[in-house]
Coordinates of C-alpha atoms in Angstrom, one line a residue:
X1 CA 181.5 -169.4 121.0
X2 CA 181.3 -168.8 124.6
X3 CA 183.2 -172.3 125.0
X4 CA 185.6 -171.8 122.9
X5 CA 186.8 -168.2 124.9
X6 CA 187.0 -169.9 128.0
X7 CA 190.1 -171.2 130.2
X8 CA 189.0 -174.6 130.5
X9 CA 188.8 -175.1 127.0
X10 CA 191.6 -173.7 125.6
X11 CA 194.2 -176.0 128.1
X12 CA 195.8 -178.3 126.9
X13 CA 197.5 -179.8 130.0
X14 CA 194.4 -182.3 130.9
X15 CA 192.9 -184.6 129.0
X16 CA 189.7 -185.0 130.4
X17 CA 189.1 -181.4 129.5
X18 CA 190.7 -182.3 126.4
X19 CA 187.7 -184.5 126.3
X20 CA 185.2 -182.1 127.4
X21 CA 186.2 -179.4 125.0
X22 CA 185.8 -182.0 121.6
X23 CA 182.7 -183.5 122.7
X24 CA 181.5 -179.5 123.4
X25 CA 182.7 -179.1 119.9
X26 CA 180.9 -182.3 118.6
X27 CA 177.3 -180.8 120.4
X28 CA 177.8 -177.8 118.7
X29 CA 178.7 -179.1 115.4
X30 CA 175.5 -181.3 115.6
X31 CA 173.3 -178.3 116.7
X32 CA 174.5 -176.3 113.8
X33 CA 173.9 -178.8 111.8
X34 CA 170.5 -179.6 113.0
X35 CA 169.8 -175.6 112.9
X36 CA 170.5 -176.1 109.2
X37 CA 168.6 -178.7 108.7
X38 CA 165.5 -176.8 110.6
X39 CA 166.3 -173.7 108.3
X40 CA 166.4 -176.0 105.2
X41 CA 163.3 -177.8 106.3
X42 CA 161.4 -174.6 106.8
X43 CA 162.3 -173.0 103.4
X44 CA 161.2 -175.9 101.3
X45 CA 157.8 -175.6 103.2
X46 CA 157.8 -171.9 102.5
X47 CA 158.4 -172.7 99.0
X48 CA 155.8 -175.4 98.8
X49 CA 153.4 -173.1 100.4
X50 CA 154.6 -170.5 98.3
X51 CA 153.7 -173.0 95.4
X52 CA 150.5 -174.1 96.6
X53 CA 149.4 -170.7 97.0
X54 CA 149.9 -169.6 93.5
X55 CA 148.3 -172.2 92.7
X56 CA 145.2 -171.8 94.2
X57 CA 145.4 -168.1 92.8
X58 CA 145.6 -169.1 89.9
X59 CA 143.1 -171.7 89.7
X60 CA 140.7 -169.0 91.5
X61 CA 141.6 -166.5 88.1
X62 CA 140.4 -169.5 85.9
X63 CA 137.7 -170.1 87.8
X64 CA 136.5 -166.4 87.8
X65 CA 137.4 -166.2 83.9
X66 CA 135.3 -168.8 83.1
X67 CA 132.8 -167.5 85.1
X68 CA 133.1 -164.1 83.8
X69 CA 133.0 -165.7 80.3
X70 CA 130.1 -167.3 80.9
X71 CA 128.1 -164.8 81.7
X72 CA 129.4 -163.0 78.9
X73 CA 127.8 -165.5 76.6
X74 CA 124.8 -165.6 78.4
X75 CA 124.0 -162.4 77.8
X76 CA 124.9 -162.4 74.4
X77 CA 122.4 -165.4 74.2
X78 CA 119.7 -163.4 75.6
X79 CA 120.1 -160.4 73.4
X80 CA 120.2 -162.7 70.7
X81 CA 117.0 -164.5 71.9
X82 CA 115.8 -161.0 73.1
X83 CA 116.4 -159.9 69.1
X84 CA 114.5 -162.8 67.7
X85 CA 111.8 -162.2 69.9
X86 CA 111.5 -158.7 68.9
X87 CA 111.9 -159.9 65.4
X88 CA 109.1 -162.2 65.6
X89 CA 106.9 -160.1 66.5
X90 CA 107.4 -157.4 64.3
X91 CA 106.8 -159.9 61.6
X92 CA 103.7 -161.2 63.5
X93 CA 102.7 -157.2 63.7
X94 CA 103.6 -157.3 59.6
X95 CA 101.4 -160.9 59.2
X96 CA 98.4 -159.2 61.1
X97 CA 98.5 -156.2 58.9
X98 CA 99.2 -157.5 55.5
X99 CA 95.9 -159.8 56.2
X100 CA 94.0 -156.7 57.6
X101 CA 94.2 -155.3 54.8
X102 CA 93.3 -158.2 52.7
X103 CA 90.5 -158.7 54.3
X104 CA 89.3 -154.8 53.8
X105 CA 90.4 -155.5 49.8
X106 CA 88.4 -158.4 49.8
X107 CA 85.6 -156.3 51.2
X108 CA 85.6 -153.8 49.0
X109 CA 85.7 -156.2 46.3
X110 CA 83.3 -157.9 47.5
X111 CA 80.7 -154.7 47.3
X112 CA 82.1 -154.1 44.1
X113 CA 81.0 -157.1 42.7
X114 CA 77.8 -156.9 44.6
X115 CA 77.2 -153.6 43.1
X116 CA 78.1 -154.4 39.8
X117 CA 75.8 -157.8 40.1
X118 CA 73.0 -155.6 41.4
X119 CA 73.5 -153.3 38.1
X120 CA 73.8 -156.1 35.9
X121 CA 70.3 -157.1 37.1
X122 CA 68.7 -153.8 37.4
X123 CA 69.7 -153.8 33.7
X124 CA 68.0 -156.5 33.0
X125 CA 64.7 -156.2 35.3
X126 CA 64.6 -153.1 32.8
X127 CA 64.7 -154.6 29.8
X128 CA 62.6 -157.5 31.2
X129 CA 60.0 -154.7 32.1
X130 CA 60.3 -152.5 29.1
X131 CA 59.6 -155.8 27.2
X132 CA 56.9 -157.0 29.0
X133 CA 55.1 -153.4 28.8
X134 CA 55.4 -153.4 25.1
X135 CA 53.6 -157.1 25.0
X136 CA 51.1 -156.0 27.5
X137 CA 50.8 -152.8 25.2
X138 CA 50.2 -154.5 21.8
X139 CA 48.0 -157.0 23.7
X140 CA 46.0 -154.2 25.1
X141 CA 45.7 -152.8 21.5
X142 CA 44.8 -156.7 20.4
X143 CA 41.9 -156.4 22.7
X144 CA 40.6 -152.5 22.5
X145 CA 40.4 -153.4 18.6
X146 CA 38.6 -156.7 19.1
X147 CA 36.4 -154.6 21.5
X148 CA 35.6 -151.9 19.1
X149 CA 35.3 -154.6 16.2
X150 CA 32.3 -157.0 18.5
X151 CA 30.7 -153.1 19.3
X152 CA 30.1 -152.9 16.0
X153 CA 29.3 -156.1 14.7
X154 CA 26.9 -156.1 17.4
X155 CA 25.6 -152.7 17.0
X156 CA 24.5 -153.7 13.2
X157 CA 22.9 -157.2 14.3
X158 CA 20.7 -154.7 16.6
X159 CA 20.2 -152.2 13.6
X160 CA 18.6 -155.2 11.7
X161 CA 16.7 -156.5 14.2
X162 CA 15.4 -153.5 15.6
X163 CA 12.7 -152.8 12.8
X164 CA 11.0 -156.4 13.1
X165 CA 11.7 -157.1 16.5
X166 CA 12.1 -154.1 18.5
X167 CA 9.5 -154.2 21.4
X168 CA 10.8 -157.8 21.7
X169 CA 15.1 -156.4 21.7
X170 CA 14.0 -153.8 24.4
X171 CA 12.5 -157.0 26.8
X172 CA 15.8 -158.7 25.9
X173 CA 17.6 -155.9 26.3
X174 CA 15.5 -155.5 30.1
X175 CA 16.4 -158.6 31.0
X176 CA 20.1 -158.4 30.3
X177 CA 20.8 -155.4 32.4
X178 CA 19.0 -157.2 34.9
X179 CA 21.5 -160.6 35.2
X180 CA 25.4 -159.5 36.7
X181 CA 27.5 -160.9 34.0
X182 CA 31.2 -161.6 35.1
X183 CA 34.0 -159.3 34.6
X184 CA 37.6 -158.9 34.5
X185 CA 37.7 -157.1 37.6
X186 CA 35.9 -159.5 39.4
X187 CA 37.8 -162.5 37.9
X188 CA 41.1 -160.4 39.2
X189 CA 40.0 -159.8 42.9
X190 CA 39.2 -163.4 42.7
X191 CA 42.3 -164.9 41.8
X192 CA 44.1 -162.5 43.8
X193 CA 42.5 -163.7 47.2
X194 CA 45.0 -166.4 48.3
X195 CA 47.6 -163.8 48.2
X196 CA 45.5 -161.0 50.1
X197 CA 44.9 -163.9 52.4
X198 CA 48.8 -164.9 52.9
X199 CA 50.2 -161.6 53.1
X200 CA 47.3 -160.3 55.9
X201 CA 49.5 -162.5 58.3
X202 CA 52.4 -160.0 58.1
X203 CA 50.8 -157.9 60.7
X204 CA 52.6 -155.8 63.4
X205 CA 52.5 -157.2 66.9
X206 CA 51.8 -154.5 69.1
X207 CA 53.3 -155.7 71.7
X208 CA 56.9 -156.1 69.9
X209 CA 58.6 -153.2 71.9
X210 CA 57.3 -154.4 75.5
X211 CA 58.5 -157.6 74.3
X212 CA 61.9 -156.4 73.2
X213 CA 62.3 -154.8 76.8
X214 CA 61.3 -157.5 77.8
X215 CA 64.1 -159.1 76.6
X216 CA 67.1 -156.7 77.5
X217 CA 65.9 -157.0 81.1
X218 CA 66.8 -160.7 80.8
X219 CA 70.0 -159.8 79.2
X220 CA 70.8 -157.4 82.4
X221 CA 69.7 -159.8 84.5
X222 CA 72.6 -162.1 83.1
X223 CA 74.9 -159.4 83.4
X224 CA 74.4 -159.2 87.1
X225 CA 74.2 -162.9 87.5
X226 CA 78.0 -162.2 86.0
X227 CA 78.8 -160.6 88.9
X228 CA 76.8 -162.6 91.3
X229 CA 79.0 -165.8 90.2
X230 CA 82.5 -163.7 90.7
X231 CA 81.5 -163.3 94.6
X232 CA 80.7 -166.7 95.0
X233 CA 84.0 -167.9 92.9
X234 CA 85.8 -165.7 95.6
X235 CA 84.5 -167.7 98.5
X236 CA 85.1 -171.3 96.8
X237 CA 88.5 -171.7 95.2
X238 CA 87.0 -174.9 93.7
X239 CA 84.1 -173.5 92.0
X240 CA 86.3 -170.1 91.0
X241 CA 88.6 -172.8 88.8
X242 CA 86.5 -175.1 87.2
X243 CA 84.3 -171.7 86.7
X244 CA 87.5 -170.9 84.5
X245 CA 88.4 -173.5 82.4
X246 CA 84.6 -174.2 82.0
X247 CA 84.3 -170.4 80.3
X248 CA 87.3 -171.5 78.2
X249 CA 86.2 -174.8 76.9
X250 CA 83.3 -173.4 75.9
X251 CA 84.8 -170.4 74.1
X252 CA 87.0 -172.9 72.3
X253 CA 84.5 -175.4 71.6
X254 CA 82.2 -172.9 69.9
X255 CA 85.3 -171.5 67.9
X256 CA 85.8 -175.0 65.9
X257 CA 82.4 -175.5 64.9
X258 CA 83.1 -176.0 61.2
X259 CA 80.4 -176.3 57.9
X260 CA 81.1 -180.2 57.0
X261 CA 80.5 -183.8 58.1
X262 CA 82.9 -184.8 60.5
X263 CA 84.0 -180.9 60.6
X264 CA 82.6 -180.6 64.4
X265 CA 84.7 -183.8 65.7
X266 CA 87.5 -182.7 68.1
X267 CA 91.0 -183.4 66.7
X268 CA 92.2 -187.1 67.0
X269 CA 96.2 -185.9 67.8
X270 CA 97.6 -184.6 64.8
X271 CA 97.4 -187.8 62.6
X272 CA 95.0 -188.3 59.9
X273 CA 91.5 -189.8 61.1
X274 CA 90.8 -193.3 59.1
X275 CA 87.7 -193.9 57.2
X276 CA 86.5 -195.8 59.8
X277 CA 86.6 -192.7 62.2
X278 CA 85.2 -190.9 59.4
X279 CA 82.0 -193.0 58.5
X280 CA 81.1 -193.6 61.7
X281 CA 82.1 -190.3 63.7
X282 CA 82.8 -191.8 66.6
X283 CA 83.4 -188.4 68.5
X284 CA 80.2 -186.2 68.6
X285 CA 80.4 -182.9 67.0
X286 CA 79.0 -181.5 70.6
X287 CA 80.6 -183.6 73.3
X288 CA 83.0 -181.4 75.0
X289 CA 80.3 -179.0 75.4
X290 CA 78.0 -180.9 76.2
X291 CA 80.3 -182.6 79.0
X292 CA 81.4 -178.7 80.7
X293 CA 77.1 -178.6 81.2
X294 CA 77.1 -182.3 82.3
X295 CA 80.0 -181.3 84.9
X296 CA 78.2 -178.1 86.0
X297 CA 74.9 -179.9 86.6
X298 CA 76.5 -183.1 88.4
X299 CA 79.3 -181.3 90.5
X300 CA 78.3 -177.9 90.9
X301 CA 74.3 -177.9 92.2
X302 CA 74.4 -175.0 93.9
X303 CA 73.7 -172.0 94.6
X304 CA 70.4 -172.0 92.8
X305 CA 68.5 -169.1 91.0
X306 CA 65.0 -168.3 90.4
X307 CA 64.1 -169.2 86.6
X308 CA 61.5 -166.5 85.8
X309 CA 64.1 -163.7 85.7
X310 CA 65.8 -165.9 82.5
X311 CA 62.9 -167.0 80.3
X312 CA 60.7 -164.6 78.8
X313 CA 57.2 -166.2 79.5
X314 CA 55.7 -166.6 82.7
X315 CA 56.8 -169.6 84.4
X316 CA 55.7 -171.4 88.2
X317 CA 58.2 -170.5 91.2
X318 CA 61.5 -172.6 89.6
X319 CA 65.2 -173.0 91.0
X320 CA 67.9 -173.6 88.1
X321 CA 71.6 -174.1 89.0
X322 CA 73.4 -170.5 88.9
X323 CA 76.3 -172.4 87.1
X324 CA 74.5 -174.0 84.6
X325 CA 72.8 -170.1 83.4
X326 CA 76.0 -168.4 83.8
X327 CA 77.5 -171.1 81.2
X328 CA 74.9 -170.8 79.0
X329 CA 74.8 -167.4 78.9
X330 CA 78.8 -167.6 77.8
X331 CA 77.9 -170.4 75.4
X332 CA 75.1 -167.9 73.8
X333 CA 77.9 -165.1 73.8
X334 CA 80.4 -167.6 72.0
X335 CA 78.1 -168.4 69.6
X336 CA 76.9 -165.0 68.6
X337 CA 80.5 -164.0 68.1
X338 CA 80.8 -167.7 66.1
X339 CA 78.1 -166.1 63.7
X340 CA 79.7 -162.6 63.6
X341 CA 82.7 -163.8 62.8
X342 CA 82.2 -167.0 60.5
X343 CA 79.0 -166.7 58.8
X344 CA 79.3 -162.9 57.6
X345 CA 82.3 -164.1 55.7
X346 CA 80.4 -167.1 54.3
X347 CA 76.8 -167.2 55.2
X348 CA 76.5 -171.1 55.3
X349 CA 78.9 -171.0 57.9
X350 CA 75.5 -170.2 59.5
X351 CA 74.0 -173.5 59.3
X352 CA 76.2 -176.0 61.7
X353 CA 76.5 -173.1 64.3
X354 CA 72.8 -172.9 64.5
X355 CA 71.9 -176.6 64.3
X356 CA 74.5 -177.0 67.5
X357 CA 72.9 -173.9 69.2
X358 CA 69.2 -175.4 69.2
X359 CA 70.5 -179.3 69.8
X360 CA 72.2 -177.7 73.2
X361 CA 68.4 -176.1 74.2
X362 CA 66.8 -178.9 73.1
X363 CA 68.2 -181.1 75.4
X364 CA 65.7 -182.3 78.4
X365 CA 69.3 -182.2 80.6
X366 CA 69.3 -178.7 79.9
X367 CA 65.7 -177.3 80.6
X368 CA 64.1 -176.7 83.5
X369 CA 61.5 -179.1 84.1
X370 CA 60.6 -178.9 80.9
X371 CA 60.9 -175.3 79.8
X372 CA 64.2 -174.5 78.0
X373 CA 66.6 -171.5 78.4
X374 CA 66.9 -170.6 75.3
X375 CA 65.6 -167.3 75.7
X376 CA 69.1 -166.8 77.0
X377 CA 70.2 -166.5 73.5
X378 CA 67.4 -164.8 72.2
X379 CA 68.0 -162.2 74.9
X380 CA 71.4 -161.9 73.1
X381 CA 69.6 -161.6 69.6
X382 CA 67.5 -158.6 70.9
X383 CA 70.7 -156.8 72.2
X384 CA 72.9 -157.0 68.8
X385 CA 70.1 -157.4 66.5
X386 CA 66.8 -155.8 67.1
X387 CA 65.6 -155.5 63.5
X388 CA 64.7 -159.3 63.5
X389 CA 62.0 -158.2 66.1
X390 CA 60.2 -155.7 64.6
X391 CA 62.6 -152.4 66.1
X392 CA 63.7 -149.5 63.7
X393 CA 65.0 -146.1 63.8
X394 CA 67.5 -143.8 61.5
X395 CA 70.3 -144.6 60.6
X396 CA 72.0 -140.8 60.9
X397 CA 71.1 -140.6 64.6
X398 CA 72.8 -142.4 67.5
X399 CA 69.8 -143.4 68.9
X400 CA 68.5 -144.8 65.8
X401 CA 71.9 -146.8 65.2
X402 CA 71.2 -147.9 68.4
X403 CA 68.0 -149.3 67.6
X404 CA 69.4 -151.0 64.6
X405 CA 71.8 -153.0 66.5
X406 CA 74.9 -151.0 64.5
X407 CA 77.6 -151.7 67.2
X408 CA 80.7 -149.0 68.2
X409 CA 84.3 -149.5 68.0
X410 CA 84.3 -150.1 71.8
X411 CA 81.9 -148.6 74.9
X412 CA 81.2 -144.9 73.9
X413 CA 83.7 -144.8 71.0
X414 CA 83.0 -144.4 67.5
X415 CA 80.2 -146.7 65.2
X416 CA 82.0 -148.8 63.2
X417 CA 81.9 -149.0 59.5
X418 CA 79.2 -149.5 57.1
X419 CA 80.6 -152.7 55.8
X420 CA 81.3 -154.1 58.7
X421 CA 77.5 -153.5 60.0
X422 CA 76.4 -154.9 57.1
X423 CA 78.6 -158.2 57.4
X424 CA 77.7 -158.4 61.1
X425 CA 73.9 -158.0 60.1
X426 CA 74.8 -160.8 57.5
X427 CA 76.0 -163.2 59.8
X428 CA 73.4 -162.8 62.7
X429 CA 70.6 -162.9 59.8
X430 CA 71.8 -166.3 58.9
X431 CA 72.6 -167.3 61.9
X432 CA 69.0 -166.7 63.0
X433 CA 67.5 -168.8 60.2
X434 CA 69.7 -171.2 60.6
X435 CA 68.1 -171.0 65.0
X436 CA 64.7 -171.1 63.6
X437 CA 64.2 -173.6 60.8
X438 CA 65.3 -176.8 62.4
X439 CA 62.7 -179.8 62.3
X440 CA 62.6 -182.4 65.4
X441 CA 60.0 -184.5 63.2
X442 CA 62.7 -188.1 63.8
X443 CA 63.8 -186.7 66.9
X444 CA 62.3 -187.1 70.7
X445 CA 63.6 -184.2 71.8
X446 CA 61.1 -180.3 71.6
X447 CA 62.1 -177.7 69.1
X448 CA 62.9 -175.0 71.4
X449 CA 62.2 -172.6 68.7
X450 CA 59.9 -173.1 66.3
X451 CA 59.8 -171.9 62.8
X452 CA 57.0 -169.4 63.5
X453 CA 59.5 -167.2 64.9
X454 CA 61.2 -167.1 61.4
X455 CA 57.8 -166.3 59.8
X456 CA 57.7 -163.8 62.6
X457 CA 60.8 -162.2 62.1
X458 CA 60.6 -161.7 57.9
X459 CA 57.1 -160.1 58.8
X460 CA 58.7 -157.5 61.4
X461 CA 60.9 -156.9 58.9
X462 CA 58.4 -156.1 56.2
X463 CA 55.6 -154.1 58.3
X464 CA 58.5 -151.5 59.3
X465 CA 56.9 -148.3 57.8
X466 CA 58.1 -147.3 54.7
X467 CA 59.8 -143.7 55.5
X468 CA 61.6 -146.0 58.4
X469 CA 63.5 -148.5 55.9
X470 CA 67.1 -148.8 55.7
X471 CA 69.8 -150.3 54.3
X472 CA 70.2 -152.5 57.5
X473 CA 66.5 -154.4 57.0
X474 CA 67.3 -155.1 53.0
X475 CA 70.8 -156.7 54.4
X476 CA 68.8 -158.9 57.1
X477 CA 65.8 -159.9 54.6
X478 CA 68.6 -161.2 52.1
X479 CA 70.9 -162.7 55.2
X480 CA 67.4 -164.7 56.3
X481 CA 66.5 -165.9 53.1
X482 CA 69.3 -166.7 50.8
X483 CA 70.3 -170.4 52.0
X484 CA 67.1 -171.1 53.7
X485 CA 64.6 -171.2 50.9
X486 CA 63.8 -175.2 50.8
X487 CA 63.5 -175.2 54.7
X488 CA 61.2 -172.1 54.1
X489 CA 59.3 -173.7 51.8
X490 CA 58.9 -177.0 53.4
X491 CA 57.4 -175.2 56.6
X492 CA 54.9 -173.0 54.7
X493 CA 54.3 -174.1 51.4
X494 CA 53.0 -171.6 48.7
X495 CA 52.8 -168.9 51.9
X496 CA 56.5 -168.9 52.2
X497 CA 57.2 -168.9 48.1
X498 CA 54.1 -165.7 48.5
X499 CA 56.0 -164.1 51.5
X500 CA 59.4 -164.2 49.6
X501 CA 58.0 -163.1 46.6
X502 CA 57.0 -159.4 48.1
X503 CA 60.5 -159.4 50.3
X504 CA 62.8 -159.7 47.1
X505 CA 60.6 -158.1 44.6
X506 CA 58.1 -155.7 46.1
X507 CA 59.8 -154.1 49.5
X508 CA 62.9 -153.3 47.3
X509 CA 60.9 -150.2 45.9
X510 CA 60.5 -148.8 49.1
X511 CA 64.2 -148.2 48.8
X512 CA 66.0 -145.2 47.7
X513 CA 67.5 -145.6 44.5
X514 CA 70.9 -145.4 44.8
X515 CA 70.4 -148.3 47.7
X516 CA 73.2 -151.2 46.6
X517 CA 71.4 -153.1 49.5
X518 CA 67.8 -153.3 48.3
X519 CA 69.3 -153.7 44.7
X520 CA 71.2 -156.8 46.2
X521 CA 68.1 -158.3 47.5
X522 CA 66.3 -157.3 44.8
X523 CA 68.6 -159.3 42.8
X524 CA 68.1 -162.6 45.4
X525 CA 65.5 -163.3 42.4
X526 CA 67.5 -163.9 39.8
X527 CA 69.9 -165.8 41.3
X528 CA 67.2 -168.4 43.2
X529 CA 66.2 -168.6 39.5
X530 CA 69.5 -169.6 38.1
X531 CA 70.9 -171.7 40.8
X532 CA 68.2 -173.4 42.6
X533 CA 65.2 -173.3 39.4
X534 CA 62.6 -171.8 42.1
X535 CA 60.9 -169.4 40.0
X536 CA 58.6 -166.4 42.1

């Protein structure tokens, strides 16, 4: 616009500034139109970037929706997994309670029917008795009038005689009196030697409580071989691992041994074993056991303890692998619980728990040149059972309880029940026939345990004073025998049939009478009688 105001551009007398002026116009015309273009240009790319950027907002609120809808059904799925969970386990809880208290119903029908079996042969002991008192009776009458009729028949054969012959009656007479003529009593104590002689080897060891502490020192010494193995577990991270799983392959192990052929096998998967896996077991009822000792022995040799403080007998200066005892010690703990827990249910649940316990002792893998460590276990016995070794006390003092192995709730709680003493006492009872019966007569292997100890035990049991007796030794005498009568018998022959004849008919009387215990022994009798024809 300046330009256009000025003189030069505005005459219109020359034509070179006639020139000038249109091609000044021309410049400007193409700079406006260029300034256009420019402004043009420059909105369409603030529109585009307008455009972009609402875009990308956009796309950042989808983004963020979806994200915030995501988490939204996230934690929806957690509170619903979060419910189910919580669900679950109050129906677990439920499970677990409903079958507590089927198993206390089951108890206390179990006593019932115990009791009421015990009546129902109480009844008929009586009967039996009252009957055979009346026969003895009338037989007794049989013979007093037979007496009284020879008295006389013989007194008149002397009244005859006596005239004619009587100085030669009174040297008859002499000479009679002179001879010992056998009598009933002396027939009586005659036939009843054997039996004096069997039962005069239930004696009293005198030495039972030294050898029960004895015992429980070898069972603290395990303990603080416990703790001696947690320090050294601390120092070698490979030892405290395999130390582990060891403890837990055992416990496991233990916990499948089942009553049954082919019941001890482990699991092949989940399929069905064939018949051919069946007849010939091709998986030994013991071998992971029996593999965690392997293990111990082969990888672990060391540290070494002294074996004295583990067996009860006096042994020369020995070194054992501290592994190996601290395993066995666990594998004697897993089966005492096995026992407590299987065989008070079912007492022949007993018999493959205690024929697996003695082959794992037996073994000349496991012993210490030549002496076994199965006092370990024993050790064990004399802790939760000590009636089967000759120790007593009351029953209505702690103490006492104590002494009879009645177990609390937990450390310095309450006792537990009565019936579940008993079924503890049940278990451990057969569980310790079931240690002490086993024959090794076809086997190369030593009977760690002979079946003296059994004789031993059912003779503790029987010598126990009579104002000591309790409910607890009745349970135990019926747990050892009931099960193990052929084994009994093929051990000790017309002793053991003797020896169980004064447990199940004889010691009962030393009960109270409102004892169900000794009237459930008492009524072993009968039912050895029915099912298994062995008549005492």
């Amino acid at each position: 616009m300046a330009l256009a105001g000025s003189l030069w551009k505005t005459a219109q007398d020359s034509p070179s500034r006639q020139l000038l002026w249109e091609l000044n116009r021309l410049v400007l015309s193409e700079q406006e139109e260029s300034f256009q273009r420019l402004d043009r240009e420059s909105q369409q790319r603030e529109a585009a970037h307008k455009n972009a950027l609402a875009e990308a907002i956009a796309r950042h609120d989808k983004v963020r929706n979806d994200a915030e809808a995501e988490r939204d059904r996230h934690e929806r799925q957690q509170q619903q997994e979060r419910a189910q969970r919580e669900e679950e386990q109050r129906q677990q809880a439920e499970r677990e309670k409903q079958a507590e208290l089927e198993r206390e119903r089951a108890a206390k029908r179990r006593l019932a029917e115990q009791a009421e079996a015990a009546a129902r042969a109480e009844r008929a002991a009586t009967q039996e008795r009252e009957a055979e008192e009346a026969r003895e009776k009338a037989e007794k009458d049989r013979r007093e009038a037979r007496a009284v009729q020879e008295k006389k028949e013989e007194q008149e054969a002397a009244d005859r005689k006596r005239v004619s012959e009587e100085r030669k009656a009174k040297i008859e007479n002499s000479a009679a009196a002179a001879r010992p003529t056998p009598t009933s009593k002396t027939i009586q104590s005659a036939t009843s030697e054997p039996a004096a002689n069997t039962l005069s080897k239930i004696t009293l060891d005198p030495g039972r409580e030294a050898e029960h502490q004895r015992y429980l020192g070898i069972h603290q010494t395990l303990k603080e071989l416990r703790k001696f193995m947690m320090q050294q577990a601390k120092q070698n991270p490979a030892l405290k691992e395999k130390m582990g799983d060891m403890r837990r392959e055992l416990r496991k192990s233990v916990g499948q041994l089942r009553e049954g052929k082919g019941k001890n096998t482990p699991q092949v998967s989940a399929r069905t074993a064939t018949s051919f896996e069946k007849r010939n077991n091709l998986l030994d009822q013991n071998n992971a056991i029996m593999t965690v000792l392997r293990e111990a022995l082969k990888s672990f040799p060391e540290p070494k303890v002294g074996l004295a403080k583990f067996v009860a007998r006096p042994v020369e200066d020995l070194q054992a692998p501290a592994l190996v005892i601290y395993l066995l010690n666990h594998l004697s703990k897993a089966i005492i619980s096995q026992l407590i827990k299987e065989a008070s249910v079912s007492p022949r649940l007993a018999e493959p728990i205690g024929v697996a316990a003695v082959n794992f002792f037996a073994r000349d893998e496991f012993r210490v040149n030549g002496v076994s460590l199965i006092d370990i276990l024993i050790a064990k016995y004399h802790v939760v059972c000590p009636p089967i070794f000759g120790i007593y006390g009351s029953e209505s003092s702690d103490q006492g309880r104590e002494r009879l192995g009645w177990w609390r709730e937990e450390a310095g709680g309450p006792w537990i029940s009565e019936q579940l003493h008993q079924d503890r006492m049940t278990g451990l009872g057969a569980g310790y026939a079931a240690i002490s019966l086993r024959t090794f007569e076809n086997s190369r292997m030593i009977n760690p345990y002979p079946p003296y100890h059994f004789w031993r035990a059912l003779a503790a049991i029987l010598n126990v004073p009579a104002g000591q007796v309790t409910d607890t030794h009745f349970i135990l005498l019926r747990a050892l025998i009931e099960n193990s009568e052929q084994r009994f018998l093929l051990f000790f022959g017309d002793s053991a049939k003797q020896l169980m004849r004064f447990a199940i008919v004889e010691y009962p009387k030393r009960a109270s009478k409102d004892s169900v215990a000794a009237k459930v022994l008492s009524n072993l009798g009968n039912t050895m009688k029915k099912d298994k024809k062995l008549y005492l």
